[in-house]
CSV table of C-alpha atoms in Angstrom, one decimal:
chain,number,residue,atom,x,y,z
C,1,ALA,CA,-14.3,-9.9,-3.4
C,2,GLN,CA,-11.9,-9.4,-0.9
C,3,SER,CA,-12.0,-5.8,1.4
C,4,VAL,CA,-10.8,-4.0,4.1
C,5,SER,CA,-12.4,-1.9,6.3
C,6,GLN,CA,-11.0,1.0,8.7
C,7,HIS,CA,-13.7,2.0,11.0
C,8,ASN,CA,-12.1,5.5,12.2
C,9,HIS,CA,-11.2,7.8,9.5
C,10,HIS,CA,-9.8,10.5,12.0
C,11,VAL,CA,-8.2,10.2,15.3
C,12,ILE,CA,-7.2,13.0,17.4
C,13,LEU,CA,-5.2,12.4,20.6
C,14,SER,CA,-3.0,14.0,23.0
C,15,GLU,CA,0.8,12.7,23.9
C,16,ALA,CA,0.8,9.7,26.3
C,17,ALA,CA,-2.7,8.7,25.2
C,18,SER,CA,-3.5,5.1,24.1
C,19,LEU,CA,-4.1,4.2,20.5
C,20,GLU,CA,-6.2,1.5,18.9
C,21,LEU,CA,-6.9,1.3,15.2
C,22,GLY,CA,-9.5,-0.8,14.2
C,23,CYS,CA,-9.2,-3.1,10.9
C,24,ASN,CA,-11.6,-5.7,9.5
C,25,TYR,CA,-11.2,-7.6,6.5
C,26,SER,CA,-13.3,-10.0,4.3
C,27,TYR,CA,-11.8,-13.1,2.7
C,28,GLY,CA,-12.2,-16.7,3.5
C,29,GLY,CA,-8.9,-17.9,2.5
C,30,THR,CA,-5.6,-17.5,3.8
C,31,VAL,CA,-4.4,-14.2,4.5
C,32,ASN,CA,-1.3,-12.3,5.8
C,33,LEU,CA,-2.2,-8.9,7.4
C,34,PHE,CA,0.2,-5.6,7.6
C,35,TRP,CA,-0.1,-2.1,9.0
C,36,TYR,CA,1.8,0.4,6.8
C,37,VAL,CA,2.4,3.9,8.0
C,38,GLN,CA,2.8,7.3,5.9
C,39,TYR,CA,4.1,10.3,7.4
C,40,PRO,CA,3.5,13.1,6.1
C,41,GLY,CA,5.5,13.9,3.0
C,42,GLN,CA,7.3,10.3,3.3
C,43,HIS,CA,6.2,7.2,1.4
C,44,LEU,CA,4.7,4.0,3.0
C,45,GLN,CA,6.8,2.1,5.8
C,46,LEU,CA,5.7,-1.3,7.1
C,47,LEU,CA,4.9,-1.2,10.7
C,48,LEU,CA,4.0,-4.9,11.3
C,49,LYS,CA,3.0,-7.9,9.6
C,50,TYR,CA,1.0,-11.2,10.6
C,51,PHE,CA,1.9,-14.4,8.7
C,52,SER,CA,1.2,-17.2,11.4
C,53,GLY,CA,1.7,-18.3,14.7
C,54,ASP,CA,1.4,-15.9,17.7
C,55,PRO,CA,-1.8,-13.7,16.8
C,56,LEU,CA,-0.3,-10.6,18.7
C,57,VAL,CA,2.4,-9.1,16.7
C,58,LYS,CA,4.9,-6.4,17.7
C,59,GLY,CA,6.5,-4.0,15.3
C,60,ILE,CA,8.4,-1.2,15.3
C,61,LYS,CA,8.1,2.1,17.3
C,62,GLY,CA,6.2,0.6,20.0
C,63,PHE,CA,3.3,-0.4,17.9
C,64,GLU,CA,1.4,-4.1,18.2
C,65,ALA,CA,-1.5,-5.7,16.6
C,66,GLU,CA,-3.7,-8.5,17.6
C,67,PHE,CA,-5.0,-10.9,14.9
C,68,ILE,CA,-8.7,-12.4,16.1
C,69,LYS,CA,-9.5,-14.7,13.4
C,70,SER,CA,-13.1,-15.2,14.3
C,71,LYS,CA,-13.7,-11.7,14.2
C,72,PHE,CA,-11.6,-11.3,10.8
C,73,SER,CA,-9.9,-8.2,12.8
C,74,PHE,CA,-6.3,-7.0,13.2
C,75,ASN,CA,-6.5,-3.8,15.2
C,76,LEU,CA,-3.3,-1.5,15.9
C,77,ARG,CA,-2.7,-0.6,19.3
C,78,LYS,CA,0.1,1.6,21.1
C,79,PRO,CA,0.0,2.2,24.6
C,80,SER,CA,1.2,5.7,24.5
C,81,VAL,CA,1.4,7.8,21.5
C,82,GLN,CA,3.6,10.7,21.0
C,83,TRP,CA,3.7,13.6,18.8
C,84,SER,CA,5.8,12.1,15.9
C,85,ASP,CA,3.4,9.2,15.5
C,86,THR,CA,1.1,11.8,13.7
C,87,ALA,CA,0.6,10.0,10.2
C,88,GLU,CA,-1.4,8.2,8.2
C,89,TYR,CA,-2.2,4.6,9.0
C,90,PHE,CA,-3.1,1.9,6.5
C,91,CYS,CA,-4.2,-1.8,7.2
C,92,ALA,CA,-3.7,-4.1,4.5
C,93,VAL,CA,-4.4,-7.5,3.7
C,94,ASN,CA,-2.5,-9.9,1.1
C,95,ALA,CA,-5.0,-12.4,-0.2
C,96,ARG,CA,-3.7,-15.5,-2.3
C,97,THR,CA,-5.7,-16.3,-5.2
C,98,ASP,CA,-4.5,-19.1,-7.4
C,99,SER,CA,-0.9,-18.4,-7.9
C,100,SER,CA,-1.1,-14.7,-8.0
C,101,TYR,CA,-1.0,-12.3,-5.0
C,102,LYS,CA,-2.9,-9.4,-4.4
C,103,LEU,CA,-2.8,-6.4,-1.4
C,104,ILE,CA,-5.6,-4.7,-0.6
C,105,PHE,CA,-5.5,-1.5,1.4
C,106,GLY,CA,-8.1,0.0,3.7
C,107,SER,CA,-9.1,3.4,3.4
C,108,GLY,CA,-6.5,4.7,5.9
C,109,THR,CA,-6.8,6.6,9.4
C,110,ARG,CA,-5.5,9.8,9.9
C,111,LEU,CA,-3.8,10.2,13.4
C,112,LEU,CA,-3.1,13.7,14.9
C,113,VAL,CA,-1.2,13.5,18.1
C,114,ARG,CA,-1.6,16.8,20.2
C,115,PRO,CA,1.9,17.8,22.0
Z,1,GLY,CA,17.6,-2.9,3.5
Z,2,ALA,CA,15.9,-3.1,0.0
Z,3,VAL,CA,15.0,-0.3,-1.9
Z,4,VAL,CA,12.4,0.4,-4.5
Z,5,SER,CA,13.2,3.2,-6.9
Z,6,GLN,CA,10.5,5.1,-8.6
Z,7,HIS,CA,10.7,7.6,-11.3
Z,8,PRO,CA,10.1,10.4,-11.8
Z,9,SER,CA,8.6,11.6,-8.3
Z,10,TRP,CA,7.0,14.5,-9.8
Z,11,VAL,CA,5.6,15.0,-13.6
Z,12,ILE,CA,3.7,17.7,-15.1
Z,13,CYS,CA,2.2,16.9,-18.6
Z,14,LYS,CA,0.0,18.6,-21.5
Z,15,SER,CA,-3.4,16.6,-21.8
Z,16,GLY,CA,-3.1,14.2,-24.5
Z,17,THR,CA,0.3,12.9,-24.1
Z,18,SER,CA,1.9,10.1,-22.5
Z,19,VAL,CA,3.9,9.6,-19.2
Z,20,LYS,CA,6.0,6.8,-18.3
Z,21,ILE,CA,6.6,5.7,-14.6
Z,22,GLU,CA,9.3,3.6,-13.4
Z,23,CYS,CA,9.7,1.2,-10.8
Z,24,ARG,CA,12.9,-0.6,-10.0
Z,25,SER,CA,13.8,-2.9,-7.2
Z,26,LEU,CA,17.5,-2.2,-6.9
Z,27,ASP,CA,18.8,-5.2,-4.8
Z,28,PHE,CA,16.3,-7.5,-5.1
Z,29,GLN,CA,14.4,-9.6,-7.6
Z,30,ALA,CA,10.8,-8.8,-7.4
Z,31,THR,CA,8.1,-11.8,-8.3
Z,32,THR,CA,5.4,-9.5,-7.7
Z,33,MET,CA,4.9,-5.9,-8.6
Z,34,PHE,CA,1.7,-3.7,-7.7
Z,35,TRP,CA,0.8,-0.5,-8.8
Z,36,TYR,CA,-1.7,2.0,-7.0
Z,37,ARG,CA,-2.9,5.4,-7.3
Z,38,GLN,CA,-4.0,7.6,-4.4
Z,39,PHE,CA,-6.4,10.7,-4.9
Z,40,PRO,CA,-6.1,13.6,-2.6
Z,41,LYS,CA,-7.6,12.4,1.1
Z,42,GLN,CA,-8.2,9.0,-0.2
Z,43,SER,CA,-7.1,5.6,0.3
Z,44,LEU,CA,-4.5,3.9,-1.8
Z,45,MET,CA,-6.3,2.1,-4.7
Z,46,LEU,CA,-4.9,-1.0,-6.2
Z,47,MET,CA,-4.7,-0.8,-10.2
Z,48,ALA,CA,-2.8,-3.8,-11.1
Z,49,THR,CA,-0.7,-6.6,-9.9
Z,50,SER,CA,2.2,-8.0,-12.2
Z,51,ASN,CA,3.4,-11.5,-11.3
Z,52,GLU,CA,6.5,-12.8,-12.3
Z,53,GLY,CA,6.0,-14.6,-15.8
Z,54,SER,CA,2.5,-13.5,-16.6
Z,55,LYS,CA,0.6,-10.5,-17.8
Z,56,ALA,CA,-0.5,-7.7,-15.4
Z,57,THR,CA,-4.0,-8.5,-13.9
Z,58,TYR,CA,-6.2,-5.2,-13.8
Z,59,GLU,CA,-8.8,-4.3,-11.0
Z,60,GLN,CA,-11.9,-3.9,-12.2
Z,61,GLY,CA,-12.7,-0.2,-13.4
Z,62,VAL,CA,-8.9,0.3,-14.5
Z,63,GLU,CA,-8.6,0.6,-18.1
Z,64,LYS,CA,-5.7,-1.5,-19.6
Z,65,ASP,CA,-5.3,0.4,-22.7
Z,66,LYS,CA,-4.9,3.5,-20.8
Z,67,PHE,CA,-2.8,2.2,-18.2
Z,68,LEU,CA,-0.4,0.1,-19.7
Z,69,ILE,CA,1.8,-1.9,-17.5
Z,70,ASN,CA,5.3,-3.9,-18.5
Z,71,HIS,CA,6.9,-5.8,-16.2
Z,72,ALA,CA,9.8,-6.1,-18.3
Z,73,SER,CA,12.2,-7.7,-15.7
Z,74,LEU,CA,12.2,-9.0,-12.4
Z,75,THR,CA,13.7,-5.7,-11.3
Z,76,LEU,CA,11.8,-3.4,-13.4
Z,77,SER,CA,8.1,-2.5,-14.0
Z,78,THR,CA,6.6,0.6,-15.8
Z,79,LEU,CA,3.2,2.1,-15.8
Z,80,THR,CA,2.6,4.1,-18.9
Z,81,VAL,CA,-0.6,6.8,-18.7
Z,82,THR,CA,-1.4,6.9,-22.2
Z,83,SER,CA,-3.3,9.8,-23.5
Z,84,ALA,CA,-3.3,11.6,-20.5
Z,85,HIS,CA,-6.1,13.8,-19.0
Z,86,PRO,CA,-6.7,16.1,-16.2
Z,87,GLU,CA,-8.6,13.5,-14.3
Z,88,ASP,CA,-5.7,11.2,-14.5
Z,89,SER,CA,-4.0,13.3,-12.0
Z,90,SER,CA,-3.0,11.7,-9.1
Z,91,PHE,CA,-0.1,10.1,-6.8
Z,92,TYR,CA,1.0,6.9,-8.3
Z,93,ILE,CA,2.8,4.2,-6.0
Z,94,CYS,CA,4.3,0.9,-6.8
Z,95,SER,CA,5.7,-1.8,-4.7
Z,96,ALA,CA,7.6,-4.9,-5.3
Z,97,GLY,CA,7.6,-7.9,-3.3
Z,98,VAL,CA,8.8,-11.7,-3.0
Z,99,PHE,CA,6.2,-13.9,-2.3
Z,100,ARG,CA,8.0,-16.8,-2.4
Z,101,GLY,CA,7.1,-18.1,1.3
Z,102,PHE,CA,4.2,-15.9,1.3
Z,103,GLY,CA,4.5,-12.4,1.7
Z,104,GLU,CA,8.5,-12.4,3.1
Z,105,LYS,CA,9.2,-8.9,1.5
Z,106,LEU,CA,7.4,-6.1,0.2
Z,107,PHE,CA,8.7,-2.6,-0.3
Z,108,PHE,CA,7.3,0.8,-1.7
Z,109,GLY,CA,8.6,3.3,-4.0
Z,110,SER,CA,8.3,6.9,-3.2
Z,111,GLY,CA,5.3,7.5,-5.5
Z,112,THR,CA,4.9,9.8,-8.4
Z,113,GLN,CA,3.0,13.0,-8.5
Z,114,LEU,CA,1.2,13.3,-11.9
Z,115,SER,CA,-0.3,16.3,-12.9
Z,116,VAL,CA,-2.0,16.9,-16.2
Z,117,LEU,CA,-2.9,20.3,-17.5
């Protein structure tokens, strides 16, 4: 069965620190990979996505992620976080099975950025 | 941009009653709709996937007779929690997507907080 693992459940950083959130998935077929963010009191928003091509994907708000196929990983990075990045971050995998699609989420990582 | 509208955003009901949650894609036709629930301080859990032209596919452990999903059209999906009990209290989120060409569009509703007394 497909699964997504996010290793860091809680991360606390100071402003300007660099961020890297881990994401690993298990699925042998073709996948599309996503990072979503949920700010306090808001609904999910897409940060970035990988379909094919350049494995280094740039998203909104200065975030980027690198797809490493050999490691089944899609880690999220940001060189310098801001207080406004405080949110919960979800990694997700869209695994295609036959003619249907399934979007599986990781357990999420709560990021707290201290001013 | 595309918008997915989910209603109601908050509902309180008595134990034993049924609650219907609507999910509409406002400016596009969704080939696939997903329903999730999120327990406090936990991750999103996929409940079911509803693809165009087929019945919903439920995830293991999700009771299809309790959580009725109707993908009435390409712009509307409903989740009905039948005979709700306090343990069904949760945050339910829908998402709608167009997957022709694989994952081109996916948008989330704002969620529904269900409290069963």
